[in-house]
PDB file of C-alpha atoms in Angstrom:
ATOM      1  CA  UNK N   1      75.581  28.112  77.226  1.00  0.00           C
ATOM      2  CA  UNK N   2      73.138  31.124  77.432  1.00  0.00           C
ATOM      3  CA  UNK N   3      72.104  32.364  80.806  1.00  0.00           C
ATOM      4  CA  UNK N   4      68.987  34.060  81.749  1.00  0.00           C
ATOM      5  CA  UNK N   5      67.905  37.159  79.871  1.00  0.00           C
ATOM      6  CA  UNK N   6      65.529  39.534  80.891  1.00  0.00           C
ATOM      7  CA  UNK N   7      64.174  42.548  78.967  1.00  0.00           C
ATOM      8  CA  UNK N   8      63.960  45.256  78.889  1.00  0.00           C
ATOM      9  CA  UNK N   9      67.043  46.122  81.002  1.00  0.00           C
ATOM     10  CA  UNK N  10      65.550  49.533  81.873  1.00  0.00           C
ATOM     11  CA  UNK N  11      62.237  50.942  81.970  1.00  0.00           C
ATOM     12  CA  UNK N  12      60.786  54.319  82.512  1.00  0.00           C
ATOM     13  CA  UNK N  13      57.004  54.508  83.315  1.00  0.00           C
ATOM     14  CA  UNK N  14      54.647  57.178  84.319  1.00  0.00           C
ATOM     15  CA  UNK N  15      52.664  56.556  87.397  1.00  0.00           C
ATOM     16  CA  UNK N  16      49.434  54.623  86.627  1.00  0.00           C
ATOM     17  CA  UNK N  17      51.087  53.079  83.311  1.00  0.00           C
ATOM     18  CA  UNK N  18      51.032  49.459  82.989  1.00  0.00           C
ATOM     19  CA  UNK N  19      54.334  47.590  82.432  1.00  0.00           C
ATOM     20  CA  UNK N  20      55.385  43.955  81.261  1.00  0.00           C
ATOM     21  CA  UNK N  21      58.774  42.747  82.210  1.00  0.00           C
ATOM     22  CA  UNK N  22      59.965  39.565  80.311  1.00  0.00           C
ATOM     23  CA  UNK N  23      62.187  36.480  81.536  1.00  0.00           C
ATOM     24  CA  UNK N  24      63.766  33.840  79.509  1.00  0.00           C
ATOM     25  CA  UNK N  25      65.134  31.171  81.522  1.00  0.00           C
ATOM     26  CA  UNK N  26      67.983  28.775  80.751  1.00  0.00           C
ATOM     27  CA  UNK N  27      66.692  26.077  78.712  1.00  0.00           C
ATOM     28  CA  UNK N  28      65.498  23.005  80.493  1.00  0.00           C
ATOM     29  CA  UNK N  29      65.133  24.806  83.869  1.00  0.00           C
ATOM     30  CA  UNK N  30      61.757  23.853  85.161  1.00  0.00           C
ATOM     31  CA  UNK N  31      61.723  26.247  88.098  1.00  0.00           C
ATOM     32  CA  UNK N  32      61.458  29.972  87.541  1.00  0.00           C
ATOM     33  CA  UNK N  33      61.573  32.447  90.239  1.00  0.00           C
ATOM     34  CA  UNK N  34      60.800  36.459  90.343  1.00  0.00           C
ATOM     35  CA  UNK N  35      62.494  38.717  92.692  1.00  0.00           C
ATOM     36  CA  UNK N  36      62.093  42.552  93.779  1.00  0.00           C
ATOM     37  CA  UNK N  37      65.190  44.417  94.781  1.00  0.00           C
ATOM     38  CA  UNK N  38      64.690  48.138  96.191  1.00  0.00           C
ATOM     39  CA  UNK N  39      67.694  50.395  96.123  1.00  0.00           C
ATOM     40  CA  UNK N  40      70.259  49.158  98.691  1.00  0.00           C
ATOM     41  CA  UNK N  41      68.406  46.267  99.772  1.00  0.00           C
ATOM     42  CA  UNK N  42      68.727  42.684  99.204  1.00  0.00           C
ATOM     43  CA  UNK N  43      66.662  40.953  96.562  1.00  0.00           C
ATOM     44  CA  UNK N  44      63.209  39.739  98.044  1.00  0.00           C
ATOM     45  CA  UNK N  45      61.133  36.770  96.499  1.00  0.00           C
ATOM     46  CA  UNK N  46      58.063  37.565  94.506  1.00  0.00           C
ATOM     47  CA  UNK N  47      56.883  34.465  93.034  1.00  0.00           C
ATOM     48  CA  UNK N  48      57.472  31.030  92.055  1.00  0.00           C
ATOM     49  CA  UNK N  49      56.676  28.802  89.066  1.00  0.00           C
ATOM     50  CA  UNK N  50      57.379  25.097  88.069  1.00  0.00           C
ATOM     51  CA  UNK N  51      56.869  24.604  84.541  1.00  0.00           C
ATOM     52  CA  UNK N  52      53.466  26.430  83.970  1.00  0.00           C
ATOM     53  CA  UNK N  53      52.050  26.131  87.457  1.00  0.00           C
ATOM     54  CA  UNK N  54      52.384  29.179  89.820  1.00  0.00           C
ATOM     55  CA  UNK N  55      53.250  27.232  92.921  1.00  0.00           C
ATOM     56  CA  UNK N  56      53.834  30.093  95.351  1.00  0.00           C
ATOM     57  CA  UNK N  57      52.914  34.016  94.907  1.00  0.00           C
ATOM     58  CA  UNK N  58      52.923  34.979  98.376  1.00  0.00           C
ATOM     59  CA  UNK N  59      55.469  37.641  97.863  1.00  0.00           C
ATOM     60  CA  UNK N  60      53.522  39.694  95.302  1.00  0.00           C
ATOM     61  CA  UNK N  61      53.044  43.009  96.985  1.00  0.00           C
ATOM     62  CA  UNK N  62      49.496  43.624  95.938  1.00  0.00           C
ATOM     63  CA  UNK N  63      47.047  42.486  93.348  1.00  0.00           C
ATOM     64  CA  UNK N  64      48.276  45.048  90.688  1.00  0.00           C
ATOM     65  CA  UNK N  65      51.377  42.559  90.245  1.00  0.00           C
ATOM     66  CA  UNK N  66      50.640  39.457  88.065  1.00  0.00           C
ATOM     67  CA  UNK N  67      52.710  36.872  86.785  1.00  0.00           C
ATOM     68  CA  UNK N  68      52.501  34.145  84.194  1.00  0.00           C
ATOM     69  CA  UNK N  69      54.313  31.308  82.345  1.00  0.00           C
ATOM     70  CA  UNK N  70      51.913  29.758  80.019  1.00  0.00           C
ATOM     71  CA  UNK N  71      54.165  27.378  78.225  1.00  0.00           C
ATOM     72  CA  UNK N  72      56.523  26.538  81.072  1.00  0.00           C
ATOM     73  CA  UNK N  73      59.598  28.547  79.708  1.00  0.00           C
ATOM     74  CA  UNK N  74      59.309  32.352  79.175  1.00  0.00           C
ATOM     75  CA  UNK N  75      57.566  34.351  82.051  1.00  0.00           C
ATOM     76  CA  UNK N  76      56.055  37.717  82.333  1.00  0.00           C
ATOM     77  CA  UNK N  77      55.796  39.807  85.263  1.00  0.00           C
ATOM     78  CA  UNK N  78      53.098  42.402  84.659  1.00  0.00           C
ATOM     79  CA  UNK N  79      52.612  45.480  86.967  1.00  0.00           C
ATOM     80  CA  UNK N  80      49.416  47.359  86.493  1.00  0.00           C
ATOM     81  CA  UNK N  81      48.785  51.107  87.378  1.00  0.00           C
ATOM     82  CA  UNK N  82      52.328  51.595  88.487  1.00  0.00           C
ATOM     83  CA  UNK N  83      53.179  53.461  91.462  1.00  0.00           C
ATOM     84  CA  UNK N  84      56.267  55.172  92.517  1.00  0.00           C
ATOM     85  CA  UNK N  85      57.035  52.666  95.303  1.00  0.00           C
ATOM     86  CA  UNK N  86      57.177  50.134  92.629  1.00  0.00           C
ATOM     87  CA  UNK N  87      60.462  51.567  91.262  1.00  0.00           C
ATOM     88  CA  UNK N  88      62.976  48.655  91.679  1.00  0.00           C
ATOM     89  CA  UNK N  89      65.218  46.234  89.992  1.00  0.00           C
ATOM     90  CA  UNK N  90      63.268  43.084  88.967  1.00  0.00           C
ATOM     91  CA  UNK N  91      65.144  39.933  88.981  1.00  0.00           C
ATOM     92  CA  UNK N  92      64.307  36.527  87.291  1.00  0.00           C
ATOM     93  CA  UNK N  93      66.159  33.293  88.048  1.00  0.00           C
ATOM     94  CA  UNK N  94      65.666  29.987  86.993  1.00  0.00           C
ATOM     95  CA  UNK N  95      66.957  26.613  88.538  1.00  0.00           C
ATOM     96  CA  UNK N  96      67.702  23.004  86.915  1.00  0.00           C
ATOM     97  CA  UNK N  97      65.685  20.136  87.796  1.00  0.00           C
ATOM     98  CA  UNK N  98      66.108  18.128  90.794  1.00  0.00           C
ATOM     99  CA  UNK N  99      65.735  18.947  94.557  1.00  0.00           C
ATOM    100  CA  UNK N 100      69.211  19.521  95.854  1.00  0.00           C
ATOM    101  CA  UNK N 101      71.118  21.541  96.375  1.00  0.00           C
ATOM    102  CA  UNK N 102      68.513  24.425  94.778  1.00  0.00           C
ATOM    103  CA  UNK N 103      71.094  26.501  93.252  1.00  0.00           C
ATOM    104  CA  UNK N 104      69.309  29.606  91.191  1.00  0.00           C
ATOM    105  CA  UNK N 105      71.017  31.289  88.356  1.00  0.00           C
ATOM    106  CA  UNK N 106      69.808  34.904  87.840  1.00  0.00           C
ATOM    107  CA  UNK N 107      69.420  37.551  84.986  1.00  0.00           C
ATOM    108  CA  UNK N 108      70.887  40.966  84.735  1.00  0.00           C
ATOM    109  CA  UNK N 109      67.546  42.570  85.897  1.00  0.00           C
ATOM    110  CA  UNK N 110      64.987  45.061  84.818  1.00  0.00           C
ATOM    111  CA  UNK N 111      65.407  48.380  86.540  1.00  0.00           C
ATOM    112  CA  UNK N 112      62.035  49.731  86.641  1.00  0.00           C
ATOM    113  CA  UNK N 113      61.768  53.864  87.549  1.00  0.00           C
ATOM    114  CA  UNK N 114      58.176  54.988  87.876  1.00  0.00           C
ATOM    115  CA  UNK N 115      57.829  58.837  87.505  1.00  0.00           C
TER     116      UNK N 115
ATOM    117  CA  UNK G   1      63.053  29.666 107.513  1.00  0.00           C
ATOM    118  CA  UNK G   2      66.569  29.618 109.335  1.00  0.00           C
ATOM    119  CA  UNK G   3      68.459  32.940 109.329  1.00  0.00           C
ATOM    120  CA  UNK G   4      71.948  34.054 108.565  1.00  0.00           C
ATOM    121  CA  UNK G   5      73.823  36.950 110.074  1.00  0.00           C
ATOM    122  CA  UNK G   6      76.963  38.698 108.388  1.00  0.00           C
ATOM    123  CA  UNK G   7      78.772  41.743 108.869  1.00  0.00           C
ATOM    124  CA  UNK G   8      77.399  44.541 106.993  1.00  0.00           C
ATOM    125  CA  UNK G   9      80.874  45.513 105.270  1.00  0.00           C
ATOM    126  CA  UNK G  10      84.179  44.425 104.997  1.00  0.00           C
ATOM    127  CA  UNK G  11      87.649  45.714 103.412  1.00  0.00           C
ATOM    128  CA  UNK G  12      90.279  43.997 101.760  1.00  0.00           C
ATOM    129  CA  UNK G  13      93.605  44.911 100.108  1.00  0.00           C
ATOM    130  CA  UNK G  14      94.010  43.795  96.498  1.00  0.00           C
ATOM    131  CA  UNK G  15      95.867  40.385  96.004  1.00  0.00           C
ATOM    132  CA  UNK G  16      95.270  39.396  99.795  1.00  0.00           C
ATOM    133  CA  UNK G  17      92.975  36.758 101.078  1.00  0.00           C
ATOM    134  CA  UNK G  18      89.636  37.655 102.373  1.00  0.00           C
ATOM    135  CA  UNK G  19      87.502  35.837 104.927  1.00  0.00           C
ATOM    136  CA  UNK G  20      83.666  36.584 105.070  1.00  0.00           C
ATOM    137  CA  UNK G  21      82.101  35.105 108.042  1.00  0.00           C
ATOM    138  CA  UNK G  22      78.337  33.957 108.117  1.00  0.00           C
ATOM    139  CA  UNK G  23      76.453  32.667 111.406  1.00  0.00           C
ATOM    140  CA  UNK G  24      73.572  30.461 110.961  1.00  0.00           C
ATOM    141  CA  UNK G  25      72.897  29.109 114.286  1.00  0.00           C
ATOM    142  CA  UNK G  26      69.541  27.729 113.467  1.00  0.00           C
ATOM    143  CA  UNK G  27      70.637  25.738 110.364  1.00  0.00           C
ATOM    144  CA  UNK G  28      68.858  22.389 110.152  1.00  0.00           C
ATOM    145  CA  UNK G  29      70.259  19.034 108.998  1.00  0.00           C
ATOM    146  CA  UNK G  30      68.859  19.316 105.569  1.00  0.00           C
ATOM    147  CA  UNK G  31      69.922  22.988 104.854  1.00  0.00           C
ATOM    148  CA  UNK G  32      72.662  23.597 102.301  1.00  0.00           C
ATOM    149  CA  UNK G  33      74.863  26.839 102.754  1.00  0.00           C
ATOM    150  CA  UNK G  34      74.824  28.881  99.565  1.00  0.00           C
ATOM    151  CA  UNK G  35      76.950  32.018  98.908  1.00  0.00           C
ATOM    152  CA  UNK G  36      75.983  34.433  95.986  1.00  0.00           C
ATOM    153  CA  UNK G  37      77.544  37.733  95.101  1.00  0.00           C
ATOM    154  CA  UNK G  38      76.155  40.765  93.567  1.00  0.00           C
ATOM    155  CA  UNK G  39      78.579  43.025  91.546  1.00  0.00           C
ATOM    156  CA  UNK G  40      77.034  46.607  90.863  1.00  0.00           C
ATOM    157  CA  UNK G  41      74.381  46.515  88.393  1.00  0.00           C
ATOM    158  CA  UNK G  42      74.267  42.784  88.044  1.00  0.00           C
ATOM    159  CA  UNK G  43      72.227  40.106  89.004  1.00  0.00           C
ATOM    160  CA  UNK G  44      73.419  37.901  91.875  1.00  0.00           C
ATOM    161  CA  UNK G  45      76.068  35.312  91.146  1.00  0.00           C
ATOM    162  CA  UNK G  46      76.212  31.664  92.465  1.00  0.00           C
ATOM    163  CA  UNK G  47      79.546  31.409  94.090  1.00  0.00           C
ATOM    164  CA  UNK G  48      79.708  28.121  96.097  1.00  0.00           C
ATOM    165  CA  UNK G  49      77.728  25.930  98.323  1.00  0.00           C
ATOM    166  CA  UNK G  50      78.053  23.180 100.923  1.00  0.00           C
ATOM    167  CA  UNK G  51      76.389  21.057 103.291  1.00  0.00           C
ATOM    168  CA  UNK G  52      78.992  19.546 105.666  1.00  0.00           C
ATOM    169  CA  UNK G  53      82.362  19.623 104.266  1.00  0.00           C
ATOM    170  CA  UNK G  54      84.712  22.317 103.248  1.00  0.00           C
ATOM    171  CA  UNK G  55      84.498  23.072  99.408  1.00  0.00           C
ATOM    172  CA  UNK G  56      86.608  24.687  96.794  1.00  0.00           C
ATOM    173  CA  UNK G  57      86.038  25.810  93.249  1.00  0.00           C
ATOM    174  CA  UNK G  58      87.758  28.220  90.782  1.00  0.00           C
ATOM    175  CA  UNK G  59      85.965  31.218  92.625  1.00  0.00           C
ATOM    176  CA  UNK G  60      86.433  30.454  96.154  1.00  0.00           C
ATOM    177  CA  UNK G  61      86.392  28.171  99.054  1.00  0.00           C
ATOM    178  CA  UNK G  62      83.818  27.630 101.711  1.00  0.00           C
ATOM    179  CA  UNK G  63      84.832  26.531 105.187  1.00  0.00           C
ATOM    180  CA  UNK G  64      81.877  25.015 107.428  1.00  0.00           C
ATOM    181  CA  UNK G  65      82.099  24.885 111.167  1.00  0.00           C
ATOM    182  CA  UNK G  66      82.142  21.242 112.526  1.00  0.00           C
ATOM    183  CA  UNK G  67      78.451  22.267 114.276  1.00  0.00           C
ATOM    184  CA  UNK G  68      77.608  23.795 110.975  1.00  0.00           C
ATOM    185  CA  UNK G  69      76.513  26.906 112.863  1.00  0.00           C
ATOM    186  CA  UNK G  70      78.710  29.164 111.033  1.00  0.00           C
ATOM    187  CA  UNK G  71      80.653  29.327 107.675  1.00  0.00           C
ATOM    188  CA  UNK G  72      83.505  31.149 106.095  1.00  0.00           C
ATOM    189  CA  UNK G  73      83.761  32.266 102.421  1.00  0.00           C
ATOM    190  CA  UNK G  74      87.325  32.499 101.526  1.00  0.00           C
ATOM    191  CA  UNK G  75      88.475  34.462  98.465  1.00  0.00           C
ATOM    192  CA  UNK G  76      92.425  33.630  98.269  1.00  0.00           C
ATOM    193  CA  UNK G  77      93.662  36.471  96.438  1.00  0.00           C
ATOM    194  CA  UNK G  78      91.052  39.417  96.079  1.00  0.00           C
ATOM    195  CA  UNK G  79      91.118  41.475  92.941  1.00  0.00           C
ATOM    196  CA  UNK G  80      89.163  44.719  92.183  1.00  0.00           C
ATOM    197  CA  UNK G  81      86.623  42.534  90.442  1.00  0.00           C
ATOM    198  CA  UNK G  82      85.638  40.918  93.884  1.00  0.00           C
ATOM    199  CA  UNK G  83      84.359  44.123  95.116  1.00  0.00           C
ATOM    200  CA  UNK G  84      80.622  43.034  95.538  1.00  0.00           C
ATOM    201  CA  UNK G  85      77.674  42.154  98.253  1.00  0.00           C
ATOM    202  CA  UNK G  86      78.199  38.770  99.302  1.00  0.00           C
ATOM    203  CA  UNK G  87      75.111  36.956 100.534  1.00  0.00           C
ATOM    204  CA  UNK G  88      75.306  33.885 102.702  1.00  0.00           C
ATOM    205  CA  UNK G  89      71.840  31.897 102.377  1.00  0.00           C
ATOM    206  CA  UNK G  90      70.351  28.541 103.702  1.00  0.00           C
ATOM    207  CA  UNK G  91      68.492  26.544 101.352  1.00  0.00           C
ATOM    208  CA  UNK G  92      66.509  23.612 101.402  1.00  0.00           C
ATOM    209  CA  UNK G  93      65.031  22.624 105.030  1.00  0.00           C
ATOM    210  CA  UNK G  94      61.440  23.865 105.394  1.00  0.00           C
ATOM    211  CA  UNK G  95      61.009  25.697 102.327  1.00  0.00           C
ATOM    212  CA  UNK G  96      59.051  23.462  99.606  1.00  0.00           C
ATOM    213  CA  UNK G  97      60.112  26.162  96.893  1.00  0.00           C
ATOM    214  CA  UNK G  98      63.670  26.795  97.334  1.00  0.00           C
ATOM    215  CA  UNK G  99      63.057  30.407  97.479  1.00  0.00           C
ATOM    216  CA  UNK G 100      66.043  32.395  98.432  1.00  0.00           C
ATOM    217  CA  UNK G 101      65.899  34.585 101.389  1.00  0.00           C
ATOM    218  CA  UNK G 102      68.463  37.321 101.140  1.00  0.00           C
ATOM    219  CA  UNK G 103      69.626  39.256 104.036  1.00  0.00           C
ATOM    220  CA  UNK G 104      71.861  42.580 103.793  1.00  0.00           C
ATOM    221  CA  UNK G 105      74.704  40.632 102.807  1.00  0.00           C
ATOM    222  CA  UNK G 106      78.416  41.729 103.374  1.00  0.00           C
ATOM    223  CA  UNK G 107      79.718  44.847 101.181  1.00  0.00           C
ATOM    224  CA  UNK G 108      83.107  43.942 100.231  1.00  0.00           C
ATOM    225  CA  UNK G 109      85.445  46.892  99.360  1.00  0.00           C
ATOM    226  CA  UNK G 110      89.119  45.916  97.592  1.00  0.00           C
ATOM    227  CA  UNK G 111      91.627  48.522  97.868  1.00  0.00           C
ATOM    228  CA  UNK G 112      94.208  48.671  95.121  1.00  0.00           C
TER     229      UNK G 112
END
């Protein structure tokens, strides 16, 4: 079946520009996660949705970062007034229903470069 | 969250077995041991998971120590396509959301 898809795959933004990154999870997956991966580092958690509810946003680095999932399926990560330190790969993952064993399935990521 | 420790890098020859170790001495009784790998320019990919018993699937085997404080991911015959960063992650336990906490992982190089 179809996996997690993300768009765009690559985004170049000028400093100060707003960007929106899209994630289409696997159909039927109620849990959705966003991660940020800096060059040479492991992914770091940003935020978590269960259906349309954002239950954990503790990893969002600043109030310039905003995520939504209004209908409980597609999610958008928005970064306002981008800065050079926002340059990273943004990964989306979804997880099937059930509490165990919490396996997540990742998309290919969006590589963001802020100039 | 319980932490894992892995070597930064390992090398293997093609078609030879590879044993990737992971220490997780603070694992709780409800934590699953997950392995993901990340090929260049791709998102992390699920490899295998286990709780107490050893596990096998088409990609790899997972050997879990009896005290569960360490585990080993086994690739039976490494190929060039197995060159990736391998992450050992504990899930469940105290995390209600199941968010994954990645460390640096082990970068596996496979030599032809």
